[in-house]
Backbone as a chain_set.jsonl record, in Angstrom:
{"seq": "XXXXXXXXXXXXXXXXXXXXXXXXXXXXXXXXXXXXXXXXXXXXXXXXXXXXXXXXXXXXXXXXXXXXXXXXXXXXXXXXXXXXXXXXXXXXXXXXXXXXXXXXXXXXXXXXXXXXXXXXXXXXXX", "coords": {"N": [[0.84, -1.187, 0.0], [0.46, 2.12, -0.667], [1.628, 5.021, 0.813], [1.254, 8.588, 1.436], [3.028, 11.542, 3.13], [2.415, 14.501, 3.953], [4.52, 17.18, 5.602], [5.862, 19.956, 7.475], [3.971, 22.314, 7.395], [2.689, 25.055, 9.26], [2.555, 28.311, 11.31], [3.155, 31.694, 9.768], [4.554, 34.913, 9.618], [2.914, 37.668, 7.365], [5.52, 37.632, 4.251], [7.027, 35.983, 5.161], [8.893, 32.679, 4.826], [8.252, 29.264, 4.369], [9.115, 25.82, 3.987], [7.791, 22.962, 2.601], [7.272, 19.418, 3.197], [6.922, 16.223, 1.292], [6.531, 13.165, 1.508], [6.776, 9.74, -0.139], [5.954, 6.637, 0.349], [5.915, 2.646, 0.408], [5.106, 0.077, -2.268], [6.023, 0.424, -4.797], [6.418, 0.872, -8.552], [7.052, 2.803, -10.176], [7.306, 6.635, -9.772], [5.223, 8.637, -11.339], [4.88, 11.817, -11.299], [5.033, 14.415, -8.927], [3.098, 16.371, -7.152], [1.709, 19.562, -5.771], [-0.985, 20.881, -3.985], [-3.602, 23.047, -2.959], [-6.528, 24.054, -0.621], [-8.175, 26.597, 0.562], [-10.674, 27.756, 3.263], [-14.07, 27.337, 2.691], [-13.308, 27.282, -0.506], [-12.486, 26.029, -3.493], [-10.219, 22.993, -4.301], [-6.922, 23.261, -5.088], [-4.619, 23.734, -7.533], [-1.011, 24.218, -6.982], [1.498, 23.77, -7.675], [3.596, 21.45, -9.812], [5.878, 18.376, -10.146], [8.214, 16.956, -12.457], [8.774, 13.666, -11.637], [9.321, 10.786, -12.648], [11.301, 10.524, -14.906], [11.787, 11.171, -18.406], [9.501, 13.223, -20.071], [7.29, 13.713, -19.163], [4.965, 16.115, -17.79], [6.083, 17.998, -19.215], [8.501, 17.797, -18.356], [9.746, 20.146, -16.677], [9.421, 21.644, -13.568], [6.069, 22.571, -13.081], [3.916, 25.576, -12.324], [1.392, 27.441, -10.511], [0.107, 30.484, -11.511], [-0.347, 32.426, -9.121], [1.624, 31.733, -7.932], [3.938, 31.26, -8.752], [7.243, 32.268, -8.807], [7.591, 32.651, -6.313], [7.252, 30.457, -5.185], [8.393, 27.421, -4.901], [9.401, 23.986, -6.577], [10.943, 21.16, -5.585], [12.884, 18.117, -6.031], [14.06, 15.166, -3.996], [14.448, 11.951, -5.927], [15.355, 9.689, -5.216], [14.851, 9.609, -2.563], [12.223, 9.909, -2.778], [10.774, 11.709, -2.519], [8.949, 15.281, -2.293], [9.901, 18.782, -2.225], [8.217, 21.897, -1.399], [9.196, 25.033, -1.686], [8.231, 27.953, 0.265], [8.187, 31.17, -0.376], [8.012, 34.504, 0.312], [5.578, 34.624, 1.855], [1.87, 35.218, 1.743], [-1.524, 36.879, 3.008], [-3.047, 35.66, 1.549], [-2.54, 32.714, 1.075], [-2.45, 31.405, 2.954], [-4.073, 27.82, 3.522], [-5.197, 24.223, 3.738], [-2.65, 22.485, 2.814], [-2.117, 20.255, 0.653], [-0.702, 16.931, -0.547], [-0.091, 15.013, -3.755], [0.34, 12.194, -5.543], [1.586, 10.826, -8.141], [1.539, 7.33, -8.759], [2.763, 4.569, -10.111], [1.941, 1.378, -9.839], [3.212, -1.708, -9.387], [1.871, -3.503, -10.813], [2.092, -2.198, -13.208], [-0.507, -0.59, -13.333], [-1.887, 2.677, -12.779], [-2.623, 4.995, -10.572], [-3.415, 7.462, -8.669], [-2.393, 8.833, -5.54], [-3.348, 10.454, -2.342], [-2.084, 12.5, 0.257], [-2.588, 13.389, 3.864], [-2.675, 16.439, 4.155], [-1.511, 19.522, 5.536], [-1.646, 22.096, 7.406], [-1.098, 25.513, 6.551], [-0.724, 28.588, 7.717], [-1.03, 32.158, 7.162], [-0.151, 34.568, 8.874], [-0.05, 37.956, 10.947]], "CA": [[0.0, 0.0, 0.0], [1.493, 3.453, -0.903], [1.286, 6.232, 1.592], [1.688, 9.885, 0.715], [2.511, 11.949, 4.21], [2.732, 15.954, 4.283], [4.846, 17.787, 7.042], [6.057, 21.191, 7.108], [2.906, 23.435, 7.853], [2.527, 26.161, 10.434], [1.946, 30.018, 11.442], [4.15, 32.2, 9.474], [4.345, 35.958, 9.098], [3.622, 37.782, 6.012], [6.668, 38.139, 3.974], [7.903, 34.711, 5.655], [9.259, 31.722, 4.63], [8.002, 27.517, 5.063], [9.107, 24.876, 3.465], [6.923, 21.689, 2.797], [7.817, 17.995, 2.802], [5.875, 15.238, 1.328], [7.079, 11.913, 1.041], [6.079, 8.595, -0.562], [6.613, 5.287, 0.951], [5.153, 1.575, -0.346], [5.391, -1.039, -3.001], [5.281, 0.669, -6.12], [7.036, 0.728, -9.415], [7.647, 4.747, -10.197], [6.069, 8.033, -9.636], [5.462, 9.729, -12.857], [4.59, 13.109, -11.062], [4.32, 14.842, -7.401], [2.1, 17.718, -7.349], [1.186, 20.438, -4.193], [-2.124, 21.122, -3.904], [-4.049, 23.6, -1.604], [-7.593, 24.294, -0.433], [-8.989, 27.401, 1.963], [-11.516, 27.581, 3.293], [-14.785, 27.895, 1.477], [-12.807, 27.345, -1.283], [-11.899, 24.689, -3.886], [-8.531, 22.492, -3.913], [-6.39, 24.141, -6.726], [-3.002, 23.24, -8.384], [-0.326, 25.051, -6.525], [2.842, 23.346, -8.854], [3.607, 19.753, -10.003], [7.059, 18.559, -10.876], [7.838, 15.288, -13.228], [9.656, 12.359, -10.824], [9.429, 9.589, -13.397], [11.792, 11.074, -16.206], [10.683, 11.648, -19.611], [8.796, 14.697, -20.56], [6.17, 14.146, -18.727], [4.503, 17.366, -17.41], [6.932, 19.281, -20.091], [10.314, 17.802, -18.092], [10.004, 20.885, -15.863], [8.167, 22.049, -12.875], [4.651, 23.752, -13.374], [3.414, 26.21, -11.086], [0.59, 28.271, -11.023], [0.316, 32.258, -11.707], [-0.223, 33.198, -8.483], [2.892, 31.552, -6.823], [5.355, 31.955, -9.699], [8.192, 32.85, -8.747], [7.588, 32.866, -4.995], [7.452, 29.074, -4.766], [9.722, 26.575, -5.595], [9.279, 22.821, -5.912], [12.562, 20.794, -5.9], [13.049, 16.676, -5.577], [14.876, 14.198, -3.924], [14.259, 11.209, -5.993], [16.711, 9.096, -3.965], [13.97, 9.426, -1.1], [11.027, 9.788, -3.407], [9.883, 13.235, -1.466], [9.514, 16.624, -3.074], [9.564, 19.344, -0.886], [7.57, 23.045, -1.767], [10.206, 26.039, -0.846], [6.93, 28.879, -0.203], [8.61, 32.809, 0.137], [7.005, 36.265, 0.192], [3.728, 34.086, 1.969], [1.021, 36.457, 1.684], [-2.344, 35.952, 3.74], [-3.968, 34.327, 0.771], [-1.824, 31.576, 1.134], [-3.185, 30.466, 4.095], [-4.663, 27.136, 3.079], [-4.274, 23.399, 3.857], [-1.92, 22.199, 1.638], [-2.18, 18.663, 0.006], [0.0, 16.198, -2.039], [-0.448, 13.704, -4.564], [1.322, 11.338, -6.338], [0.744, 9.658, -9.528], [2.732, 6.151, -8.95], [2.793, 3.31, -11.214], [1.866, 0.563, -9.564], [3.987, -2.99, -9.628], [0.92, -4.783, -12.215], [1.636, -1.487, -14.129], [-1.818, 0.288, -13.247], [-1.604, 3.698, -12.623], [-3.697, 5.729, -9.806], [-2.996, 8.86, -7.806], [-2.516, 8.878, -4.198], [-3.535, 11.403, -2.022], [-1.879, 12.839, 1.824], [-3.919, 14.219, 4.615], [-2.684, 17.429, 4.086], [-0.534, 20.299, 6.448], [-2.105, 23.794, 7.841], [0.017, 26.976, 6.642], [-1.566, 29.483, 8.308], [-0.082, 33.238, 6.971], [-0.793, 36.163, 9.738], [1.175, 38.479, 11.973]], "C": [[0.883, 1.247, 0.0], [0.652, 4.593, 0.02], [2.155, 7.491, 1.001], [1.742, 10.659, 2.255], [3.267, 13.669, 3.892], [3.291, 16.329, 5.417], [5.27, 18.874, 6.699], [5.396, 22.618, 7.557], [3.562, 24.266, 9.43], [2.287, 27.314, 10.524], [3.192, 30.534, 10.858], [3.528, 33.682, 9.384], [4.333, 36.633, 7.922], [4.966, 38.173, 5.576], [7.594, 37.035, 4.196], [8.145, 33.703, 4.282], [8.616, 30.07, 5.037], [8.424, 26.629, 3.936], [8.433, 23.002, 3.314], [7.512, 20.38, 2.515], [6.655, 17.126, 2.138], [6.927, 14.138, 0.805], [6.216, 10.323, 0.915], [6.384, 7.472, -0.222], [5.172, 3.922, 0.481], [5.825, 1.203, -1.279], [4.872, -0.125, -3.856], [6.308, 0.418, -7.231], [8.125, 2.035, -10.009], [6.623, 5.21, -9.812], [6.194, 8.858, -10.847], [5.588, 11.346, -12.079], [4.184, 13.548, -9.394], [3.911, 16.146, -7.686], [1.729, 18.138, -5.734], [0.065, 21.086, -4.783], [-2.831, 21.735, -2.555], [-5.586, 24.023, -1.476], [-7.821, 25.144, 1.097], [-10.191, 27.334, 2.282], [-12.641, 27.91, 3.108], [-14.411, 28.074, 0.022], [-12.389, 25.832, -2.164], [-10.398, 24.304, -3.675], [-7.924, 23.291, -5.62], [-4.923, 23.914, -6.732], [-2.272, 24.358, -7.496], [1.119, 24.553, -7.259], [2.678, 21.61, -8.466], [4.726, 19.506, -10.458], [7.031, 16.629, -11.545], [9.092, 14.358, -12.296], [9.89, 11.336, -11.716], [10.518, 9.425, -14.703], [11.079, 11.275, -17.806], [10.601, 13.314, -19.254], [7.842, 14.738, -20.257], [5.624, 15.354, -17.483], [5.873, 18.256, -18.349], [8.412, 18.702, -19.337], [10.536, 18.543, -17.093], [8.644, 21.165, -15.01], [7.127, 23.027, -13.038], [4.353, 24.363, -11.998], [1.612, 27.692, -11.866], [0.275, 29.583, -10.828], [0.762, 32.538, -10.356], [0.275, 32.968, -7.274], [3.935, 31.32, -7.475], [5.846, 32.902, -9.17], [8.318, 33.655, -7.092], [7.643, 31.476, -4.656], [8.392, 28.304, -5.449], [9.597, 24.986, -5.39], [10.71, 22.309, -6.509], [12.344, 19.094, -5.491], [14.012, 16.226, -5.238], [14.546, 12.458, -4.271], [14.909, 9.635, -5.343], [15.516, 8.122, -3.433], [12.449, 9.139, -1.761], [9.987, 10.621, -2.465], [10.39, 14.287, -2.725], [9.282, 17.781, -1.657], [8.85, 20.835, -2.125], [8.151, 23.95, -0.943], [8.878, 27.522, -1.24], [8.048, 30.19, 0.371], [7.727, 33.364, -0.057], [5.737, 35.396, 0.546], [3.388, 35.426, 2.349], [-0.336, 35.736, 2.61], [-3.095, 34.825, 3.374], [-3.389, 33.479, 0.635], [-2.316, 30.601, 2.178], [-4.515, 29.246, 3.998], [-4.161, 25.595, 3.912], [-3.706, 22.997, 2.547], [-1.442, 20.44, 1.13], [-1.386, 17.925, -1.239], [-0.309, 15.146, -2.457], [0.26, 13.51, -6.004], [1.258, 10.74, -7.317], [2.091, 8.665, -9.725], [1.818, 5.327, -10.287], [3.172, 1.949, -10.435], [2.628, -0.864, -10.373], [3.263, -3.811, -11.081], [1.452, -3.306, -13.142], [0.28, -0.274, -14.48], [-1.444, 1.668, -12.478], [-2.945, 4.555, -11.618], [-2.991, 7.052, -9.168], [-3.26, 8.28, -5.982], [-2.575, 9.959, -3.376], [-2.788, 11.956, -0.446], [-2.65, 13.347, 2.271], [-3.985, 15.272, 4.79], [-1.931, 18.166, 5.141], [-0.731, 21.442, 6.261], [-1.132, 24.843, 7.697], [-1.236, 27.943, 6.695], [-0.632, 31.041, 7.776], [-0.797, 34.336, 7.846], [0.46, 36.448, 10.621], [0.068, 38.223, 13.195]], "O": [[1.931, 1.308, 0.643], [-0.533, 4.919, -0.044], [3.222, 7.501, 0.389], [0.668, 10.572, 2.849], [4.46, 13.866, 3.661], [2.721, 15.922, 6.429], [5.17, 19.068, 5.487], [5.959, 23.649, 7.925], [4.47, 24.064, 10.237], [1.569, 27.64, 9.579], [4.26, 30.048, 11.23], [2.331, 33.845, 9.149], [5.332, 36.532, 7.209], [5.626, 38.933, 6.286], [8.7, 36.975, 3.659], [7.747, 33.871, 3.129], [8.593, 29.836, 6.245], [7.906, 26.881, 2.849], [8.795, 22.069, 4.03], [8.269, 20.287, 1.549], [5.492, 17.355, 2.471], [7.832, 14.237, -0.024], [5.321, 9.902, 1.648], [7.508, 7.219, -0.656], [3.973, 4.135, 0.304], [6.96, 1.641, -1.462], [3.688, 0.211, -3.878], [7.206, -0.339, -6.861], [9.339, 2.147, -10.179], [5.509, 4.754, -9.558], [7.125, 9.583, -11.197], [6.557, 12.013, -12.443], [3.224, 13.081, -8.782], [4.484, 16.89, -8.482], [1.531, 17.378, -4.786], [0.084, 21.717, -5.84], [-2.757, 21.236, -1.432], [-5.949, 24.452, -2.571], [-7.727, 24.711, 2.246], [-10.921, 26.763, 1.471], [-12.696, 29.121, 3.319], [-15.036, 28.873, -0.676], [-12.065, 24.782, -1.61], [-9.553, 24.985, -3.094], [-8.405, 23.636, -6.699], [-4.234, 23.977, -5.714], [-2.903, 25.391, -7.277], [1.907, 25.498, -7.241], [2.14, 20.907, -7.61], [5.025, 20.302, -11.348], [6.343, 15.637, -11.303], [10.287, 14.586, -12.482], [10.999, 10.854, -11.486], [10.573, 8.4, -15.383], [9.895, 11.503, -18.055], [11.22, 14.151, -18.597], [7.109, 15.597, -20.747], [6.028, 15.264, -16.323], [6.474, 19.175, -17.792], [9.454, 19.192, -19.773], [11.391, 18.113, -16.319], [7.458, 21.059, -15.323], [7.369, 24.232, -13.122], [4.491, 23.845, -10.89], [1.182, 28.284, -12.856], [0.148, 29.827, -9.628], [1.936, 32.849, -10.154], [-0.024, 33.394, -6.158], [4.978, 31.149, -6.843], [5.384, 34.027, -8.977], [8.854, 34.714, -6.765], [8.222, 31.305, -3.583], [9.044, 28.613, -6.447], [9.663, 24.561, -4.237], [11.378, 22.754, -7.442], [11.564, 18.881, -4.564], [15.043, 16.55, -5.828], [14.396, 11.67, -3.337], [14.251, 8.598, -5.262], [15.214, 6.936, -3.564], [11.669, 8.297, -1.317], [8.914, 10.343, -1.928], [11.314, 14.326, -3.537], [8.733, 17.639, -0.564], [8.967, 20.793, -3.349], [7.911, 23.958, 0.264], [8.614, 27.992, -2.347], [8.627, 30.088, 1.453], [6.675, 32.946, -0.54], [4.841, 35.353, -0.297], [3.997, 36.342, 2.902], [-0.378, 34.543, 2.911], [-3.551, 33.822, 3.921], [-3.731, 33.081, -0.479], [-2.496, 29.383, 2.164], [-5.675, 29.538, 4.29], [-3.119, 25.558, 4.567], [-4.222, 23.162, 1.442], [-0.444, 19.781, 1.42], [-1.408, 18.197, -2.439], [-0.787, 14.268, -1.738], [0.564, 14.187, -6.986], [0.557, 9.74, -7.161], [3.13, 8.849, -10.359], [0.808, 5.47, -10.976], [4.308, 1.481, -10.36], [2.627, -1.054, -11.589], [3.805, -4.432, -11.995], [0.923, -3.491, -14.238], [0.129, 0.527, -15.402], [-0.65, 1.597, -11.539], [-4.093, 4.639, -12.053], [-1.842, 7.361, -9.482], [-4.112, 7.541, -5.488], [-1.643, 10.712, -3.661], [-3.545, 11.333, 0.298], [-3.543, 13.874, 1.608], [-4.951, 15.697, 5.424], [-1.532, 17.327, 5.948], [-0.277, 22.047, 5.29], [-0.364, 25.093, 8.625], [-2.269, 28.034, 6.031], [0.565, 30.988, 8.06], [-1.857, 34.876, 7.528], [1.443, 35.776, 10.937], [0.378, 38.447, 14.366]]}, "num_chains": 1, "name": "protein.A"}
């Protein structure tokens, strides 16, 4: 069984700094792709960047992010460990979300699913 676990979260001030962990552990084959994902509240879950783990060109080869954490976020891997971590600067309040990862392994038969973590509270306020 493949587990996906988030750590990292907490209270930061605006203007701060957090860095997120997620790591993948289980019987699998590869991970084509780890992706950070966040949801506030009253709010849907929404792409926050995805980077490609599996090699190839899948997701373009390079990490995606979306508008409105370009170039304030940063995702980076250690395939080694089979964790990516999410380097967040300049957090602003709208950041304040939980923040969720998921994995798209490649199961041992070859079948392909996503796996999801339980997520990790970044809270942004002074």
């Amino acid at each position: 069984q493949v587990q996906v676990v988030e750590s990292g979260g907490g209270l930061v001030q605006p203007g701060g700094s957090l860095t997120l962990l997620c790591a993948v552990s289980g019987t699998l084959s590869n991970i084509k792709a780890m992706g950070w994902y966040r949801q506030a509240p009253g709010k849907q879950r929404e792409l926050v960047g995805v980077i490609n783990t599996g090699g190839g060109t899948y997701y373009g080869g390079s990490p995606y992010y979306a508008a409105s954490v370009q170039g304030r976020f940063t995702i980076s891997r250690d395939s080694a460990k089979n964790t990516v971590y999410l380097q967040m600067n300049e957090l602003k309040p709208e950041d304040t979300a939980v923040y969720y990862c998921n994995a798209e392994v490649v199961a041992v038969s070859g079948n392909k699913y996503g796996v999801w973590g339980q997520g990790t509270q970044v809270t942004v306020s002074s």
